Amino acid sequence: MDSSVAPALAVSGVRKAYGDTVALAGVDLTVAPGTILGLLGPNGAGKTTLVSIIAGLRRPDAGTVHVCGIDARREPQRARMVMGLAPQETGVYITLTVRDNLRYFAGLAGLRKKQQRDRIDEIASTLLLDTLMARQAQTLSGGERRRLHAAIALLHEPKVVLLDEPTTGADVTTRAHLLELVRTLAARGSAVVYSTHYLHEIEELQADVTFIDQGRVIASGVLKDLVMRYGTSALELSFEHTVPERLSLLPGAVVAGTSVTIPADDPAVTAAQVLPNLGAAAGLRNVEIVRPNLESVFLAVTGRRYDARTEAAA
């Protein structure tokens, strides 16, 4: 981030505990205007707690949050006026039409009538809601309701946008339009914090990345730099029952259930070395060569193999 540009979002020393469970253990985070930040980490890492604290939905035990220079703890209402939040759970009034939902939340955001009309028309077109305006929200599909949920958060063109799992359960069309909207927001100068379980979305957005694990920031930086620094090639083998012990003992091997990931400069050579010695009794089911990417960074910094199904299901 350019040090001469004041951050749109600055989080410093944020801590939060629930009894003996530490959710956040002193998180520091800065996001510049026009930047997309992918917030990543395993389930239970503290991502949603952090987003909730930034949005003012929870109070931290310690630390500060500044949004566009506003102290969010001392002036929460002012801070909320420059933020837009789309949490995991969709928040729409199901008995209202799409248009009435947008009008209601535009009014809460302080938009005057002409601003309301202009912004509602623009965002409805962007998120393919323009043909659904007269329908009650309860009649919408999951993807359509997800688009309405995002539109509500973005009506007032917030300077800081918080998207927590915005494409969970979304169809392909909804996902594509939400990602395009994120790019547009950043191009217009908004800072976007994008928390997701879908690593390929962060790669597609070419976002900066911050990894959180056990309530701490464990790695942060530009995507390509993180891949260069932490990304490794690997050989991944999956078995019907259990991973053979001799494979699990190889240097750097990571076992996850019935699969093992073996770091290797040249995975093809490693495959040629280990496969002939396995034998039919090993029950080998699948062989995959993993090239340096965000998934290999996830493995390197968290020590855990990324599994999209497991992460998204929690």
Tab-separated table of C-alpha atoms in Angstrom:
chain	number	residue	atom	x	y	z
A	1	MET	CA	0.000	0.000	0.000
A	2	ASP	CA	1.191	3.516	-0.848
A	3	SER	CA	2.143	5.037	2.511
A	4	SER	CA	1.199	8.498	1.248
A	5	VAL	CA	-2.456	7.468	0.884
A	6	ALA	CA	-4.553	7.440	4.056
A	7	PRO	CA	-6.106	3.997	4.573
A	8	ALA	CA	-9.849	3.645	4.108
A	9	LEU	CA	-9.790	1.017	6.860
A	10	ALA	CA	-7.285	0.744	9.713
A	11	VAL	CA	-7.595	-1.991	12.347
A	12	SER	CA	-5.074	-2.010	15.164
A	13	GLY	CA	-4.572	-4.485	18.012
A	14	VAL	CA	-8.138	-5.813	17.920
A	15	ARG	CA	-8.810	-8.511	20.471
A	16	LYS	CA	-11.974	-10.458	21.232
A	17	ALA	CA	-12.605	-13.411	23.518
A	18	TYR	CA	-15.715	-15.349	24.471
A	19	GLY	CA	-14.970	-16.706	27.906
A	20	ASP	CA	-11.815	-18.804	27.570
A	21	THR	CA	-12.077	-18.899	23.781
A	22	VAL	CA	-9.914	-16.295	22.042
A	23	ALA	CA	-11.482	-15.298	18.710
A	24	LEU	CA	-9.046	-12.495	17.867
A	25	ALA	CA	-5.622	-12.116	19.458
A	26	GLY	CA	-4.440	-8.681	18.388
A	27	VAL	CA	-5.272	-8.206	14.691
A	28	ASP	CA	-3.739	-5.375	12.645
A	29	LEU	CA	-5.120	-4.620	9.197
A	30	THR	CA	-5.016	-1.706	6.747
A	31	VAL	CA	-6.853	-1.391	3.441
A	32	ALA	CA	-6.236	1.457	1.009
A	33	PRO	CA	-8.955	3.088	-1.120
A	34	GLY	CA	-9.497	1.176	-4.346
A	35	THR	CA	-8.089	-2.073	-2.904
A	36	ILE	CA	-9.720	-5.498	-2.745
A	37	LEU	CA	-8.512	-7.464	0.284
A	38	GLY	CA	-9.229	-11.179	0.403
A	39	LEU	CA	-9.655	-12.278	4.014
A	40	LEU	CA	-8.805	-15.972	4.200
A	41	GLY	CA	-8.278	-18.654	6.795
A	42	PRO	CA	-9.637	-21.975	8.077
A	43	ASN	CA	-13.061	-22.264	9.675
A	44	GLY	CA	-13.017	-20.758	13.150
A	45	ALA	CA	-10.029	-18.543	12.346
A	46	GLY	CA	-11.850	-15.349	13.414
A	47	LYS	CA	-12.765	-13.868	10.021
A	48	THR	CA	-16.475	-13.343	10.709
A	49	THR	CA	-15.766	-11.974	14.192
A	50	LEU	CA	-13.362	-9.435	12.680
A	51	VAL	CA	-15.844	-8.360	10.000
A	52	SER	CA	-18.567	-7.996	12.651
A	53	ILE	CA	-16.330	-5.797	14.812
A	54	ILE	CA	-15.370	-3.580	11.861
A	55	ALA	CA	-19.073	-3.214	11.021
A	56	GLY	CA	-19.896	-2.242	14.601
A	57	LEU	CA	-22.047	-5.303	15.293
A	58	ARG	CA	-19.717	-6.474	18.065
A	59	ARG	CA	-17.438	-4.572	20.414
A	60	PRO	CA	-13.801	-5.597	20.673
A	61	ASP	CA	-12.229	-6.212	24.057
A	62	ALA	CA	-9.276	-4.063	22.973
A	63	GLY	CA	-7.955	-2.279	19.922
A	64	THR	CA	-9.210	0.341	17.485
A	65	VAL	CA	-11.043	0.470	14.175
A	66	HIS	CA	-10.888	3.581	11.992
A	67	VAL	CA	-13.048	3.853	8.882
A	68	CYS	CA	-12.149	6.745	6.575
A	69	GLY	CA	-10.497	8.372	9.581
A	70	ILE	CA	-13.556	7.903	11.824
A	71	ASP	CA	-13.096	6.100	15.139
A	72	ALA	CA	-15.736	3.392	14.761
A	73	ARG	CA	-15.951	2.755	18.512
A	74	ARG	CA	-16.478	6.402	19.463
A	75	GLU	CA	-18.619	7.395	16.485
A	76	PRO	CA	-20.322	4.197	15.311
A	77	GLN	CA	-23.157	5.950	13.466
A	78	ARG	CA	-20.777	8.098	11.402
A	79	ALA	CA	-18.659	5.067	10.607
A	80	ARG	CA	-21.677	3.037	9.477
A	81	MET	CA	-22.691	5.759	7.025
A	82	VAL	CA	-19.516	5.173	4.986
A	83	MET	CA	-19.640	1.379	5.240
A	84	GLY	CA	-21.634	-1.272	3.447
A	85	LEU	CA	-22.044	-4.745	4.957
A	86	ALA	CA	-23.343	-7.925	3.347
A	87	PRO	CA	-23.038	-10.607	6.050
A	88	GLN	CA	-23.282	-14.354	5.485
A	89	GLU	CA	-26.986	-14.541	6.263
A	90	THR	CA	-29.183	-12.729	3.761
A	91	GLY	CA	-31.063	-9.827	5.344
A	92	VAL	CA	-34.098	-8.828	3.300
A	93	TYR	CA	-37.760	-8.224	4.111
A	94	ILE	CA	-39.371	-11.231	2.451
A	95	THR	CA	-42.899	-9.754	2.316
A	96	LEU	CA	-41.723	-6.631	0.490
A	97	THR	CA	-41.050	-6.438	-3.217
A	98	VAL	CA	-37.513	-6.110	-4.505
A	99	ARG	CA	-38.144	-2.436	-5.303
A	100	ASP	CA	-39.599	-1.713	-1.861
A	101	ASN	CA	-36.661	-3.429	-0.172
A	102	LEU	CA	-34.273	-1.221	-2.127
A	103	ARG	CA	-36.292	1.927	-1.432
A	104	TYR	CA	-36.495	1.191	2.283
A	105	PHE	CA	-32.796	0.592	2.737
A	106	ALA	CA	-31.888	3.511	0.480
A	107	GLY	CA	-33.910	5.738	2.799
A	108	LEU	CA	-32.142	4.323	5.854
A	109	ALA	CA	-28.833	5.115	4.152
A	110	GLY	CA	-29.880	8.762	3.817
A	111	LEU	CA	-30.323	8.877	0.050
A	112	ARG	CA	-32.734	11.505	-1.228
A	113	LYS	CA	-35.447	10.600	-3.723
A	114	LYS	CA	-33.537	11.356	-6.926
A	115	GLN	CA	-30.427	9.646	-5.545
A	116	GLN	CA	-32.602	6.693	-4.590
A	117	ARG	CA	-34.048	6.366	-8.079
A	118	ASP	CA	-30.674	6.665	-9.780
A	119	ARG	CA	-28.872	4.257	-7.490
A	120	ILE	CA	-31.713	1.704	-7.443
A	121	ASP	CA	-31.853	1.696	-11.245
A	122	GLU	CA	-28.074	1.387	-11.528
A	123	ILE	CA	-27.556	-1.400	-9.027
A	124	ALA	CA	-30.655	-3.300	-10.136
A	125	SER	CA	-29.268	-3.340	-13.662
A	126	THR	CA	-25.794	-4.354	-12.504
A	127	LEU	CA	-27.064	-7.281	-10.425
A	128	LEU	CA	-29.809	-8.372	-12.837
A	129	LEU	CA	-32.630	-7.353	-10.531
A	130	ASP	CA	-34.327	-4.980	-12.971
A	131	THR	CA	-36.776	-7.637	-14.203
A	132	LEU	CA	-37.599	-8.725	-10.635
A	133	MET	CA	-38.545	-5.387	-9.097
A	134	ALA	CA	-42.243	-6.160	-8.605
A	135	ARG	CA	-41.696	-9.581	-7.060
A	136	GLN	CA	-41.866	-10.249	-3.337
A	137	ALA	CA	-38.502	-11.247	-1.908
A	138	GLN	CA	-39.959	-14.502	-0.591
A	139	THR	CA	-40.564	-15.660	-4.172
A	140	LEU	CA	-36.940	-15.167	-5.239
A	141	SER	CA	-34.497	-18.008	-5.779
A	142	GLY	CA	-31.461	-18.299	-3.514
A	143	GLY	CA	-29.231	-16.591	-6.072
A	144	GLU	CA	-31.722	-13.783	-6.710
A	145	ARG	CA	-32.100	-13.166	-2.972
A	146	ARG	CA	-28.293	-13.136	-2.602
A	147	ARG	CA	-28.087	-10.451	-5.315
A	148	LEU	CA	-30.749	-8.354	-3.557
A	149	HIS	CA	-28.861	-8.754	-0.283
A	150	ALA	CA	-25.677	-7.413	-1.899
A	151	ALA	CA	-27.528	-4.581	-3.633
A	152	ILE	CA	-28.948	-3.360	-0.321
A	153	ALA	CA	-25.453	-3.160	1.191
A	154	LEU	CA	-24.085	-1.188	-1.754
A	155	LEU	CA	-26.871	1.289	-2.498
A	156	HIS	CA	-25.168	4.260	-0.858
A	157	GLU	CA	-21.809	3.675	-2.624
A	158	PRO	CA	-19.906	3.021	0.618
A	159	LYS	CA	-16.233	3.876	0.903
A	160	VAL	CA	-15.592	0.633	2.788
A	161	VAL	CA	-17.396	-2.539	1.702
A	162	LEU	CA	-17.506	-5.666	3.883
A	163	LEU	CA	-18.562	-8.847	2.104
A	164	ASP	CA	-18.652	-11.969	4.283
A	165	GLU	CA	-19.053	-15.128	2.183
A	166	PRO	CA	-21.026	-13.193	-0.460
A	167	THR	CA	-21.289	-16.065	-2.958
A	168	THR	CA	-22.103	-18.933	-0.594
A	169	GLY	CA	-24.947	-20.865	-2.188
A	170	ALA	CA	-25.003	-18.540	-5.182
A	171	ASP	CA	-25.505	-19.762	-8.737
A	172	VAL	CA	-22.911	-19.214	-11.448
A	173	THR	CA	-24.647	-16.105	-12.819
A	174	THR	CA	-24.935	-14.465	-9.410
A	175	ARG	CA	-21.306	-15.242	-8.593
A	176	ALA	CA	-20.066	-13.737	-11.865
A	177	HIS	CA	-22.037	-10.520	-11.420
A	178	LEU	CA	-21.024	-10.128	-7.781
A	179	LEU	CA	-17.356	-10.485	-8.682
A	180	GLU	CA	-17.736	-7.948	-11.471
A	181	LEU	CA	-19.441	-5.560	-9.038
A	182	VAL	CA	-16.536	-5.945	-6.599
A	183	ARG	CA	-14.111	-4.933	-9.359
A	184	THR	CA	-16.275	-1.929	-10.209
A	185	LEU	CA	-16.440	-0.815	-6.570
A	186	ALA	CA	-12.664	-0.949	-6.259
A	187	ALA	CA	-12.211	0.897	-9.559
A	188	ARG	CA	-14.407	3.679	-8.169
A	189	GLY	CA	-12.242	3.961	-5.067
A	190	SER	CA	-13.989	1.800	-2.482
A	191	ALA	CA	-11.944	-0.441	-0.185
A	192	VAL	CA	-13.412	-3.947	-0.311
A	193	VAL	CA	-12.859	-6.588	2.359
A	194	TYR	CA	-13.873	-9.895	0.800
A	195	SER	CA	-14.060	-12.844	3.185
A	196	THR	CA	-14.588	-16.144	1.385
A	197	HIS	CA	-13.955	-19.875	1.375
A	198	TYR	CA	-13.527	-19.886	-2.395
A	199	LEU	CA	-9.833	-19.330	-3.090
A	200	HIS	CA	-10.340	-19.202	-6.855
A	201	GLU	CA	-12.473	-16.070	-6.430
A	202	ILE	CA	-9.551	-14.260	-4.784
A	203	GLU	CA	-7.289	-15.379	-7.623
A	204	GLU	CA	-9.851	-14.195	-10.165
A	205	LEU	CA	-10.125	-10.813	-8.446
A	206	GLN	CA	-6.316	-10.534	-8.150
A	207	ALA	CA	-6.931	-9.284	-4.622
A	208	ASP	CA	-4.424	-8.558	-1.899
A	209	VAL	CA	-4.573	-11.298	0.720
A	210	THR	CA	-4.543	-11.525	4.506
A	211	PHE	CA	-4.546	-14.965	6.158
A	212	ILE	CA	-5.985	-15.273	9.656
A	213	ASP	CA	-5.596	-18.381	11.784
A	214	GLN	CA	-6.400	-18.840	15.468
A	215	GLY	CA	-7.269	-15.157	15.726
A	216	ARG	CA	-3.960	-13.863	14.361
A	217	VAL	CA	-2.734	-12.515	11.047
A	218	ILE	CA	-0.198	-15.100	9.887
A	219	ALA	CA	0.542	-13.803	6.377
A	220	SER	CA	-0.403	-10.757	4.353
A	221	GLY	CA	0.538	-9.213	1.038
A	222	VAL	CA	0.001	-8.953	-2.697
A	223	LEU	CA	-1.292	-12.206	-4.172
A	224	LYS	CA	1.552	-12.799	-6.625
A	225	ASP	CA	4.150	-12.031	-3.946
A	226	LEU	CA	2.584	-14.529	-1.532
A	227	VAL	CA	2.528	-17.211	-4.232
A	228	MET	CA	6.194	-16.543	-5.000
A	229	ARG	CA	7.129	-16.617	-1.315
A	230	TYR	CA	5.031	-19.496	0.002
A	231	GLY	CA	3.660	-21.361	-3.007
A	232	THR	CA	5.157	-24.748	-3.703
A	233	SER	CA	4.616	-27.549	-6.165
A	234	ALA	CA	3.361	-30.775	-4.653
A	235	LEU	CA	2.253	-34.299	-5.394
A	236	GLU	CA	-1.160	-35.173	-3.983
A	237	LEU	CA	-2.191	-38.807	-3.585
A	238	SER	CA	-5.618	-40.060	-2.460
A	239	PHE	CA	-6.310	-43.562	-1.143
A	240	GLU	CA	-9.390	-45.693	-0.569
A	241	HIS	CA	-8.757	-46.187	3.137
A	242	THR	CA	-5.583	-44.846	4.770
A	243	VAL	CA	-2.386	-43.140	3.682
A	244	PRO	CA	0.588	-45.546	3.763
A	245	GLU	CA	2.814	-44.685	6.707
A	246	ARG	CA	5.970	-44.376	4.604
A	247	LEU	CA	4.341	-41.565	2.603
A	248	SER	CA	3.186	-39.702	5.699
A	249	LEU	CA	6.781	-39.753	6.980
A	250	LEU	CA	8.233	-38.071	3.892
A	251	PRO	CA	9.663	-34.556	4.561
A	252	GLY	CA	6.915	-31.928	4.602
A	253	ALA	CA	4.117	-34.404	3.919
A	254	VAL	CA	0.667	-33.268	5.090
A	255	VAL	CA	-2.013	-35.902	5.659
A	256	ALA	CA	-5.687	-34.949	5.473
A	257	GLY	CA	-8.018	-37.906	5.901
A	258	THR	CA	-7.198	-40.385	3.160
A	259	SER	CA	-5.040	-37.961	1.162
A	260	VAL	CA	-1.415	-36.886	1.478
A	261	THR	CA	0.240	-33.805	-0.027
A	262	ILE	CA	3.994	-34.107	-0.593
A	263	PRO	CA	5.908	-30.870	-1.392
A	264	ALA	CA	8.205	-31.333	-4.389
A	265	ASP	CA	10.226	-29.135	-6.727
A	266	ASP	CA	9.329	-31.536	-9.511
A	267	PRO	CA	6.165	-33.489	-8.620
A	268	ALA	CA	6.455	-35.682	-11.733
A	269	VAL	CA	9.842	-36.951	-10.601
A	270	THR	CA	8.520	-37.563	-7.081
A	271	ALA	CA	5.583	-39.491	-8.538
A	272	ALA	CA	7.967	-41.669	-10.536
A	273	GLN	CA	9.896	-42.391	-7.328
A	274	VAL	CA	7.015	-43.247	-4.970
A	275	LEU	CA	4.292	-44.800	-7.141
A	276	PRO	CA	6.120	-47.995	-8.226
A	277	ASN	CA	6.685	-48.915	-4.577
A	278	LEU	CA	3.073	-48.610	-3.432
A	279	GLY	CA	1.641	-51.834	-4.764
A	280	ALA	CA	-1.998	-52.644	-5.499
A	281	ALA	CA	-2.828	-53.217	-1.820
A	282	ALA	CA	-2.321	-49.512	-1.044
A	283	GLY	CA	-5.640	-48.678	-2.717
A	284	LEU	CA	-4.442	-45.617	-4.621
A	285	ARG	CA	-7.431	-43.729	-6.039
A	286	ASN	CA	-6.110	-40.468	-7.462
A	287	VAL	CA	-2.850	-38.730	-8.355
A	288	GLU	CA	-2.705	-34.962	-8.796
A	289	ILE	CA	0.167	-32.566	-9.446
A	290	VAL	CA	-0.348	-29.239	-7.663
A	291	ARG	CA	1.395	-26.164	-9.064
A	292	PRO	CA	2.137	-23.002	-7.013
A	293	ASN	CA	-1.122	-21.143	-6.410
A	294	LEU	CA	-3.192	-19.706	-3.574
A	295	GLU	CA	-4.159	-23.192	-2.422
A	296	SER	CA	-0.492	-24.102	-1.932
A	297	VAL	CA	-0.015	-20.831	-0.023
A	298	PHE	CA	-2.938	-21.821	2.227
A	299	LEU	CA	-1.213	-25.121	2.967
A	300	ALA	CA	2.133	-23.449	3.620
A	301	VAL	CA	0.893	-20.774	6.033
A	302	THR	CA	-1.807	-22.732	7.890
A	303	GLY	CA	-0.268	-26.215	7.772
A	304	ARG	CA	-3.621	-27.537	6.555
A	305	ARG	CA	-4.736	-28.771	3.181
A	306	TYR	CA	-7.491	-26.612	1.740
A	307	ASP	CA	-10.793	-28.425	1.146
A	308	ALA	CA	-13.464	-26.198	-0.408
A	309	ARG	CA	-16.305	-28.556	0.530
A	310	THR	CA	-15.323	-28.733	4.189
A	311	GLU	CA	-14.673	-24.995	4.484
A	312	ALA	CA	-17.901	-23.953	2.777
A	313	ALA	CA	-20.040	-26.393	4.747
A	314	ALA	CA	-19.155	-24.933	8.155
